[in-house]
Coordinates of C-alpha atoms in Angstrom, one line a residue:
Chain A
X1 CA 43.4 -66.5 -2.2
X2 CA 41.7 -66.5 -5.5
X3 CA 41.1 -62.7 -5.6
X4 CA 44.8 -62.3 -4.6
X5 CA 45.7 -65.0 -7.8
X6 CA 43.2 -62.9 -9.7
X7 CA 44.5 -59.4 -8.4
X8 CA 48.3 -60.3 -9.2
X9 CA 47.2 -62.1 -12.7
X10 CA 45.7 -58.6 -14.0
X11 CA 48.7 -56.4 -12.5
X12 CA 51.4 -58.4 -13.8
X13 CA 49.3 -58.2 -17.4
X14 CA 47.8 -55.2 -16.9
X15 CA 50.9 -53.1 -16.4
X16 CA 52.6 -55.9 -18.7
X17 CA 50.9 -55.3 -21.5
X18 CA 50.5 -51.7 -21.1
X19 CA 54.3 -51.0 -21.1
X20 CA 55.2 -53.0 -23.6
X21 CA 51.8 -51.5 -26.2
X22 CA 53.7 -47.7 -25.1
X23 CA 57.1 -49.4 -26.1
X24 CA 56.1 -50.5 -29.4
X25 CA 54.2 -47.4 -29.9
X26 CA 57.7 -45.2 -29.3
X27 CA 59.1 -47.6 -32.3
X28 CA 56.6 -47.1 -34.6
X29 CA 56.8 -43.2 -33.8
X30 CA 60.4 -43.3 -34.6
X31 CA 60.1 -45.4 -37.6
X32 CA 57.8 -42.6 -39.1
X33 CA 59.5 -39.7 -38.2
X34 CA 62.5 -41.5 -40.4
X35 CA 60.5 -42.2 -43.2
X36 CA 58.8 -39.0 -43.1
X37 CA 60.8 -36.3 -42.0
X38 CA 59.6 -33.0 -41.2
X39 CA 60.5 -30.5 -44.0
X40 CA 60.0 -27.3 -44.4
X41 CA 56.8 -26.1 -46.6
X42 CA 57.6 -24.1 -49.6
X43 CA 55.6 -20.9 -49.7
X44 CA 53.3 -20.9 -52.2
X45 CA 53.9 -18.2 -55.2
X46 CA 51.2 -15.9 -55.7
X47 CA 50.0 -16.2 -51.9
Chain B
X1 CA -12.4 -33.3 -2.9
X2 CA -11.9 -31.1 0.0
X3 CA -9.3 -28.4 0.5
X4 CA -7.4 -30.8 3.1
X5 CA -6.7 -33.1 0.3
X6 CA -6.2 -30.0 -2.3
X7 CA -3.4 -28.5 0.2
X8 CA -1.5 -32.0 0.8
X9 CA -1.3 -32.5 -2.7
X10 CA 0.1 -29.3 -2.9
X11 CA 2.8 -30.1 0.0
X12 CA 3.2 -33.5 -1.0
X13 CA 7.0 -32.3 -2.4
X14 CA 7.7 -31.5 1.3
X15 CA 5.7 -33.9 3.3
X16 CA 7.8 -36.7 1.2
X17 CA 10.8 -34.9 1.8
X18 CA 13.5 -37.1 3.9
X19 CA 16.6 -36.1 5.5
X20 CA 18.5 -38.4 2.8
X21 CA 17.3 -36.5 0.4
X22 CA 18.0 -33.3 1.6
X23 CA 21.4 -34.3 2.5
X24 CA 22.0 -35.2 -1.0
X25 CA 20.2 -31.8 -2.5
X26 CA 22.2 -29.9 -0.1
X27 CA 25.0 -32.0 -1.4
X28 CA 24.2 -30.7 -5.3
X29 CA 24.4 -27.5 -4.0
X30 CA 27.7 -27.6 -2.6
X31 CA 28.6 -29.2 -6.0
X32 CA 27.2 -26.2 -8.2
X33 CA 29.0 -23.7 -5.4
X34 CA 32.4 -25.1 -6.3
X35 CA 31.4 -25.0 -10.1
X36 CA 30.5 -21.6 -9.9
X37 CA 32.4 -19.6 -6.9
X38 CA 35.6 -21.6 -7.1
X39 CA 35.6 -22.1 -10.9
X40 CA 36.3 -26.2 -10.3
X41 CA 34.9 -28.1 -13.4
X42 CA 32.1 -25.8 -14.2
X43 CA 31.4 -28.4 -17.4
X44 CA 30.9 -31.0 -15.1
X45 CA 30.0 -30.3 -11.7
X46 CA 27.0 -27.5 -12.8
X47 CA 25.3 -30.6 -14.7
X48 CA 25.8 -32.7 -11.9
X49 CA 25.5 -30.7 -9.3
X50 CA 21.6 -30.0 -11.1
X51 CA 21.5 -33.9 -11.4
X52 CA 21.7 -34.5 -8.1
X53 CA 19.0 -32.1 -7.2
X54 CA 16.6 -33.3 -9.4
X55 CA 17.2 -36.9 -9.1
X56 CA 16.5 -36.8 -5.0
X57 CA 13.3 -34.4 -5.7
X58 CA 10.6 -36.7 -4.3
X59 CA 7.6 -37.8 -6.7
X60 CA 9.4 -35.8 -9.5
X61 CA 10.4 -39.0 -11.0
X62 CA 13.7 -37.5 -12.5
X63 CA 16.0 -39.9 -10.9
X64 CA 18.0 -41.7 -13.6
X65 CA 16.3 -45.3 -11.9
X66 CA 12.8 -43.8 -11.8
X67 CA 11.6 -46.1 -15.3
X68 CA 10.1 -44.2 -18.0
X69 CA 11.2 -40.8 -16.8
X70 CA 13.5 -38.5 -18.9
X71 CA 16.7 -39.1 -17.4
X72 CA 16.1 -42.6 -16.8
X73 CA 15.9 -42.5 -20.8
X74 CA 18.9 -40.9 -21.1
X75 CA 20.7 -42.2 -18.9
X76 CA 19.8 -46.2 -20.1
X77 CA 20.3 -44.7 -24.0
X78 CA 24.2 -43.6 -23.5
X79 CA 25.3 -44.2 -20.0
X80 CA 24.3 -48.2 -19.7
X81 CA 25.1 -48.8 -23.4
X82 CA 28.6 -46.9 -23.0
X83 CA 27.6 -44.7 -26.1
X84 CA 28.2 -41.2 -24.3
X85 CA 32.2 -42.2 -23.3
X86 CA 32.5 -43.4 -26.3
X87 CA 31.4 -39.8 -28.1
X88 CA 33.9 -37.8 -25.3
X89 CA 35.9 -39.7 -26.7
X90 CA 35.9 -38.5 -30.2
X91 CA 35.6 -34.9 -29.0
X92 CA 38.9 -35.6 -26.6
X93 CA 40.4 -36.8 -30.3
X94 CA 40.1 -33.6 -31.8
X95 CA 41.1 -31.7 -28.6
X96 CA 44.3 -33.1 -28.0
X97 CA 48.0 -32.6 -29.9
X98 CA 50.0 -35.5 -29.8
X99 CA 52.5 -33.5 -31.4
X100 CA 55.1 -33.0 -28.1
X101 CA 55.1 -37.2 -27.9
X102 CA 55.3 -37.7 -32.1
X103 CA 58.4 -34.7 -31.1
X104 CA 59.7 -36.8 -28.0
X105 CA 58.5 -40.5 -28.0
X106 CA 60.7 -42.0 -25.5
X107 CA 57.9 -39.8 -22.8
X108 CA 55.2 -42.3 -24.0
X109 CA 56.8 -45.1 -21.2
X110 CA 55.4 -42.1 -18.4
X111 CA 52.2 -43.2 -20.0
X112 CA 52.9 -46.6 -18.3
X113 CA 54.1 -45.6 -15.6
X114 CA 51.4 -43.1 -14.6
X115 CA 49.1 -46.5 -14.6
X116 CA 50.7 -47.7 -11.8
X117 CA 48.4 -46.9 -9.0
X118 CA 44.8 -48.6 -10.8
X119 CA 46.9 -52.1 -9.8
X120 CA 47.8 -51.6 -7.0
X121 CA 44.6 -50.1 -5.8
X122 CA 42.9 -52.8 -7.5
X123 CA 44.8 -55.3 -5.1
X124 CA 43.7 -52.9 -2.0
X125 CA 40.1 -53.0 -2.9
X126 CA 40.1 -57.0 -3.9
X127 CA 41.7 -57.2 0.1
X128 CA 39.0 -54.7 1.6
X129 CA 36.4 -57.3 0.1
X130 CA 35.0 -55.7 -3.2
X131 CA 34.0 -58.0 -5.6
X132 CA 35.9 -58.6 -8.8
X133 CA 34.0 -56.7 -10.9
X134 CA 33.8 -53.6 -8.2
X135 CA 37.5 -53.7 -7.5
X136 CA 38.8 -53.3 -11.0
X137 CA 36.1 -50.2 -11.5
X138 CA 37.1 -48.5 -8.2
X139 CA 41.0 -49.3 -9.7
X140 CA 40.4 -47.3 -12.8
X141 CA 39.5 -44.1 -11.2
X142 CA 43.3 -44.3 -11.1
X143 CA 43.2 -43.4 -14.8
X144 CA 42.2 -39.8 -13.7
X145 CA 40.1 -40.6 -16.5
X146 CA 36.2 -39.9 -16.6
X147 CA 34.9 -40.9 -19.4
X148 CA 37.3 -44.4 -19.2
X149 CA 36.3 -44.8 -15.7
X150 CA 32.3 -45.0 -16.5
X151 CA 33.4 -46.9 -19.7
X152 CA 34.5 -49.7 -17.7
X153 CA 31.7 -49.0 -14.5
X154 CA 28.8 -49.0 -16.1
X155 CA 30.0 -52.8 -18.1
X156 CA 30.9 -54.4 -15.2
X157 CA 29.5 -52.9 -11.8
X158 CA 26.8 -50.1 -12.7
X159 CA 25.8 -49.6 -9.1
X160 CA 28.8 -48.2 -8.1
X161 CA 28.6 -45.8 -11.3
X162 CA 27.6 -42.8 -9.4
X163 CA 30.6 -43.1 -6.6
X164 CA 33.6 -43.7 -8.9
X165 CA 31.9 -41.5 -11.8
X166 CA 31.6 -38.5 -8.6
X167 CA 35.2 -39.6 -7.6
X168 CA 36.9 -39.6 -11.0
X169 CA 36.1 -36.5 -12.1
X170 CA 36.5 -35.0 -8.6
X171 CA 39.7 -35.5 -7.9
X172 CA 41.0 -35.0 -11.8
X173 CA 39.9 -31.3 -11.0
X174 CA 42.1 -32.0 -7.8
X175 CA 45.1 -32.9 -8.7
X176 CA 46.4 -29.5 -8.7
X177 CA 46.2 -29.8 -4.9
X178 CA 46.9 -33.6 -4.9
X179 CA 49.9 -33.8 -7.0
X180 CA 52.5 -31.0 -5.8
X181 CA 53.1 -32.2 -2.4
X182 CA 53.9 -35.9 -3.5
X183 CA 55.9 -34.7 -6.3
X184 CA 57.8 -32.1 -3.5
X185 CA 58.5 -34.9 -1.1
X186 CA 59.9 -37.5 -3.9
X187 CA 62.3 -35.2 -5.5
X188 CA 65.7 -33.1 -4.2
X189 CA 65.3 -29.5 -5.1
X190 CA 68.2 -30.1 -7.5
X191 CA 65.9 -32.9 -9.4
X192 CA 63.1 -30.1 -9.5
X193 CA 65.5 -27.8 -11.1
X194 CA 66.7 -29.9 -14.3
X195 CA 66.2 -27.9 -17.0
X196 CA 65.5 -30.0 -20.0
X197 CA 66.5 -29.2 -23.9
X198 CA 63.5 -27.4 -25.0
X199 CA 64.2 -28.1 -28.9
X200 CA 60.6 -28.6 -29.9
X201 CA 61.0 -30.7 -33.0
X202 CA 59.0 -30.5 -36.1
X203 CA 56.9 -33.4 -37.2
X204 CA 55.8 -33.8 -40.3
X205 CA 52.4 -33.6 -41.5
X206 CA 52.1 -37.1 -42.5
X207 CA 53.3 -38.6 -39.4
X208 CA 50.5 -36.7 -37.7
X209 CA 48.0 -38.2 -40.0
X210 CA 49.5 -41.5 -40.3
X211 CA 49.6 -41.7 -36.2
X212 CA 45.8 -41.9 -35.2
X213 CA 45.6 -44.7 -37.7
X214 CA 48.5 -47.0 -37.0
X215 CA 48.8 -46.2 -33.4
X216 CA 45.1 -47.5 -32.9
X217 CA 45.3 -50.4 -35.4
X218 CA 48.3 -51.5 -32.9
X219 CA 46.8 -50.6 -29.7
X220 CA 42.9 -52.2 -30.7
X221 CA 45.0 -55.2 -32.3
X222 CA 46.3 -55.7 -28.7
X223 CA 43.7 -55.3 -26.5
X224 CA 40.1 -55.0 -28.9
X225 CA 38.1 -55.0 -25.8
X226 CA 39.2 -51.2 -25.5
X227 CA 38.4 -50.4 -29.2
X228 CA 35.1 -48.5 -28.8
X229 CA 37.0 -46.2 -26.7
X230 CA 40.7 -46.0 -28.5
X231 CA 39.1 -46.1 -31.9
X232 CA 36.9 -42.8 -31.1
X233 CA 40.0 -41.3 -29.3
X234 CA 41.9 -41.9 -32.7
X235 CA 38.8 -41.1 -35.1
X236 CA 38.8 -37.9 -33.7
X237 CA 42.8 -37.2 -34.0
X238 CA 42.7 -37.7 -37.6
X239 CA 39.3 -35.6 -38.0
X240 CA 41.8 -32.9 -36.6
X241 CA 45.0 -33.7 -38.1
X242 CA 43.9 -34.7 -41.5
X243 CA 43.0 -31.2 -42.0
X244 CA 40.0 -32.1 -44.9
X245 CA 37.3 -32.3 -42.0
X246 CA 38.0 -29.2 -40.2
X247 CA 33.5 -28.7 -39.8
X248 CA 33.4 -32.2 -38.2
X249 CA 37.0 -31.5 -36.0
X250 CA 34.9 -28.6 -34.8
X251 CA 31.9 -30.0 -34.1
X252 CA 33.8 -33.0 -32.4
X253 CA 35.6 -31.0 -30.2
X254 CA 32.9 -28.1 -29.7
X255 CA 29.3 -28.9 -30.2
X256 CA 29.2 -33.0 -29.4
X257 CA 31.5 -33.3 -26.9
X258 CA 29.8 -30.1 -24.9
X259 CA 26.1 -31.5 -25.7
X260 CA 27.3 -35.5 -24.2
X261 CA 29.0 -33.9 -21.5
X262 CA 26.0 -31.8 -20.7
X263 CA 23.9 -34.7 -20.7
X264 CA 26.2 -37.3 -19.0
X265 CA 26.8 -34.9 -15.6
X266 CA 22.7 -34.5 -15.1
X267 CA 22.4 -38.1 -16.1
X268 CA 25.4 -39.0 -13.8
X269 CA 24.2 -36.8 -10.9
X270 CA 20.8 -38.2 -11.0
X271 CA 22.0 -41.5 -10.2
X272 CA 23.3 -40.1 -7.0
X273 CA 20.2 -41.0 -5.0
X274 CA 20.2 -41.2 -0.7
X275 CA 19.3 -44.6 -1.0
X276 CA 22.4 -46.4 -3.4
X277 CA 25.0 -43.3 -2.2
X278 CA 25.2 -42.6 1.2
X279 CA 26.9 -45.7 2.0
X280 CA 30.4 -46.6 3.8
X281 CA 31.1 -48.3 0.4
X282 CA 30.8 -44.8 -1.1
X283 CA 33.1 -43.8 1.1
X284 CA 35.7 -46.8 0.2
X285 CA 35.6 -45.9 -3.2
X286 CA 36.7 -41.9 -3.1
X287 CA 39.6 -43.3 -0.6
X288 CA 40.2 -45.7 -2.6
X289 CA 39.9 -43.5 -5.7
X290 CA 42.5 -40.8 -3.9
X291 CA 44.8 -43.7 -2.9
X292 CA 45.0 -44.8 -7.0
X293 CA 45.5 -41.6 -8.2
X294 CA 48.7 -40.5 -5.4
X295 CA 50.5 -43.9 -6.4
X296 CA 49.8 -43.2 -9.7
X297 CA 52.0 -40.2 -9.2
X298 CA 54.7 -41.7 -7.2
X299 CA 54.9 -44.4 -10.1
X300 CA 55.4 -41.7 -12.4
X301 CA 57.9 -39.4 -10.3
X302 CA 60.2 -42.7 -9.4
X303 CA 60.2 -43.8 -12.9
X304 CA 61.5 -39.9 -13.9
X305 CA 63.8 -40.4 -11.4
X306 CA 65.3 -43.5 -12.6
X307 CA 64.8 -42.1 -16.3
X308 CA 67.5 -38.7 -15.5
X309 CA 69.7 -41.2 -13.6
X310 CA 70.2 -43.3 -17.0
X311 CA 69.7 -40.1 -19.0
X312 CA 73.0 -38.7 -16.7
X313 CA 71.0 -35.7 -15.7
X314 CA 69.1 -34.8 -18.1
X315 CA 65.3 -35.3 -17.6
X316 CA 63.4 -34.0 -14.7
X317 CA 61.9 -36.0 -12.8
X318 CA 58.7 -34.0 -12.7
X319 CA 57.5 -34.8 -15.4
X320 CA 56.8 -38.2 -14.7
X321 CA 53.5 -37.2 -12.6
X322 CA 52.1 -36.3 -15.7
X323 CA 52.1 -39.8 -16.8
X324 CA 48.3 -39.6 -15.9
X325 CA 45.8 -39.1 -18.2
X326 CA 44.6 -35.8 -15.9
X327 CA 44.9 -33.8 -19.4
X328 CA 46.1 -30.9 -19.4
X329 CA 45.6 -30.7 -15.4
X330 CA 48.6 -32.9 -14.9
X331 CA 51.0 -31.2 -17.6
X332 CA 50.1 -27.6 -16.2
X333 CA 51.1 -28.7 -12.4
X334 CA 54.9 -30.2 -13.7
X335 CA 55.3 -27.1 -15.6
X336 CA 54.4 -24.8 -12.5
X337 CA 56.3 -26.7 -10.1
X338 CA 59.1 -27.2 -12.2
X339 CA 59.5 -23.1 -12.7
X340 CA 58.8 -22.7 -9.1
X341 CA 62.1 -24.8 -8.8
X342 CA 64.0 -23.0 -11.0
X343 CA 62.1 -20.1 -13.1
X344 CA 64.6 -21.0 -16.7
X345 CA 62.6 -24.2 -16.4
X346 CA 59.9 -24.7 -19.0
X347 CA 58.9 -28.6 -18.7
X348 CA 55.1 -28.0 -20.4
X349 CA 56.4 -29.6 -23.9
X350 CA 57.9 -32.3 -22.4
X351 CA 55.0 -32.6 -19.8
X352 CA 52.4 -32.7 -22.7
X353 CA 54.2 -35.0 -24.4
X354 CA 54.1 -37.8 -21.4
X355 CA 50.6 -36.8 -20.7
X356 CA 49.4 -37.3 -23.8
X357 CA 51.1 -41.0 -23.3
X358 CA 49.0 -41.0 -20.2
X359 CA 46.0 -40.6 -21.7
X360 CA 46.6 -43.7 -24.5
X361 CA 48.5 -45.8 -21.3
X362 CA 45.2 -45.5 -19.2
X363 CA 42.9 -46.4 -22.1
X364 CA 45.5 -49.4 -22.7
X365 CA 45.5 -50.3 -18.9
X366 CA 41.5 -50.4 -18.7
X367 CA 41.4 -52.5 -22.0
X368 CA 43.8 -55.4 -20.9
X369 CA 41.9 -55.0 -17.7
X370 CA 38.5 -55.7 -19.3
X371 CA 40.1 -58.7 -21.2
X372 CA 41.2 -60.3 -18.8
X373 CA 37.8 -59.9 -16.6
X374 CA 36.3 -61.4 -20.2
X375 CA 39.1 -64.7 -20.6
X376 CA 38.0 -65.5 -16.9
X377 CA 34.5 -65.5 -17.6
X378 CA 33.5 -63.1 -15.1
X379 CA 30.2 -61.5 -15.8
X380 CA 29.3 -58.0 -15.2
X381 CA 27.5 -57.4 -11.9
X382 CA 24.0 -56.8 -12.0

């Protein structure tokens, strides 16, 4: 019974926490793409 | 001395030969057969494949318990004080592009997904009787992870090291064979053939810089028992990304991480004694391992599922198996079963991208793992 308490306490977190890290982590993405879009690099002269 | 004595001595390799032994010598064999003949994980299986013969030599004293010899140096100097993960770790930095997921973000939750399977094994092996300690090492196999899955084994149940070492890297050389037919029987032909916008966005520069360092500051913020292995994932993404380092990308993804590999497969195989291996436990754990890895997949297929229903049709549900961090293995197999489905199909950007997430999700899942085995106060199995 304890293992089971054990085994459902570290899925619930486990997969919990997981997800929500991988959430965040699509946010922060986003937020950075916004504040640094991608432009396009000027050739340099002379090269 | 007389030449009876002379001659024994010089048969004592054979006379102390047992059938345990040879088994498992025969068994490196097959190992460096595969390597070579078949091509599977050459890196790894040819130094363990070698490890395993020369750890079940008798009286060679090369097994990686045999105290004072060479491997048993090595192996105590970066397998038992995690330091030879944690350097894979920076090579697998510099190896891998995280540009598809910067491109694509919303792939990362396959990451999750693709994690699935190490919980639910974990509750299979705590219900076949494995100990706490054993059940959550066997459970991370799931990651399809090596150098996570001996992170985590040799802290908190080293004997089973060899087995779910063995069984991790096995099957992520398998999943070519193990992933396709679960993927097949999840998903309609018309799922298969969803072709999905293949725009390949730009990122910027400094968002592939700025990533390795904000992503891990989150990430080791959230779970720090998973640090040593995030932070040298992330150390060596900025050595490549950065662009300033290029000698030390190089050597990161070249020279260290082919030297630790080297060094942890002999190491590795030469823990794979008769004695500690041929077990039914052994056994327990590459089922077990196998078990993790499929429901990892069918965690990561459903989810893609649910993802082009909400999407009205426009992801494929494929992609979800590469949710794993199997990387590139994983991507590769959506991408060929994908144009098997329809041939105008190129999932490999999108697949990368969820791998990728795969590979940060399983480092994530064995780090709130090994947190929560800390908060309860378990100690590490001797």
């Amino acid at each position: 019974m304890k293992d089971w308490a054990f085994g459902l306490t570290m899925t619930l977190a486990g997969m919990g926490v997981t997800l929500i890290t991988l959430y965040i982590l699509t946010l922060v993405i986003r937020l950075m793409d916004r504040l640094f879009p991608y432009k396009e690099e000027k050739k340099k002269e002379g090269n | 001395m007389s030449w009876s004595d002379i001659f024994s001595a010089l048969v004592s390799g054979f006379s102390h030969l047992t059938w345990q032994s040879g088994f498992l010598i025969l068994l490196g064999c097959v190992l460096l057969y595969l390597a070579i003949a078949k091509g599977m994980e050459p890196l790894l299986l040819i130094p363990i494949g070698f490890g395993v013969i020369l750890g079940n030599l008798p009286l060679a004293g090369l097994a990686a318990s045999d105290e004072g010899g060479v491997l048993n140096i090595i192996y105590k100097a970066g397998i038992l004080t995690e330091i030879f993960p944690c350097l894979i770790f920076v090579g697998l930095g510099a190896m891998i592009d995280f540009g598809p997921m910067l491109a694509n973000p919303s792939v990362l939750i396959f990451g999750a997904a693709g994690q699935f399977g190490i919980f639910l094994t974990l509750l299979l092996a705590l219900s076949l009787g494995f100990a706490r300690q054993e059940a959550v090492s066997i459970a991370v196999i799931g990651a399809c992870d090596g150098p996570t899955a001996i992170y985590v084994t040799s802290k908190y149940a080293p004997a089973l090291l060899p087995a779910v070492s063995i069984a991790a890297y096995s099957y992520m050389s398998l999943v070519p064979i193990i992933q396709p037919p679960i993927m097949r029987a999840l998903t309609t032909k018309a799922e298969r053939q969803v072709v999905m916008a293949t725009g390949e966005k730009k990122i910027s520069k400094r968002v592939k810089v700025l990533f390795p360092v904000v992503a891990g500051l989150i990430t080791m913020l959230i779970a720090p028992m998973g640090a040593p292995l995030m932070g040298m994932l992330m150390l060596g993404n900025l050595l490549k990304e950065s662009g300033v380092v290029g000698r030390l990308a190089d050597v990161s993804s070249g020279a260290l991480v082919n030297i630790v590999t080297l060094l942890l497969g002999i190491c590795i195989g030469s823990a794979m004694l008769a004695g500690n291996f041929l077990q039914w436990q052994t056994i327990l754990v590459f089922i077990l391992g196998l078990v993790a890895i499929s429901l990892d997949t069918v965690a990561g297929v459903l989810l893609g599922k649910l993802m082009r229903v909400i999407t009205k049709g426009k992801v494929n549900p494929l992609i979800g198996a590469a949710g794993t961090s199997a990387f590139p293995m994983s991507a590769r197999v959506v991408q060929k079963e994908g144009q098997k489905a329809n041939p105008r199909s190129f999932l490999l950007w999108h697949a990368i991208g969820a791998n990728t997430g795969g590979q940060i999700g399983s480092v994530m899942a064995a780090s709130v793992m090994l947190a929560i085995l800390a908060g309860m106060g378990i100690p590490p199995l001797s």
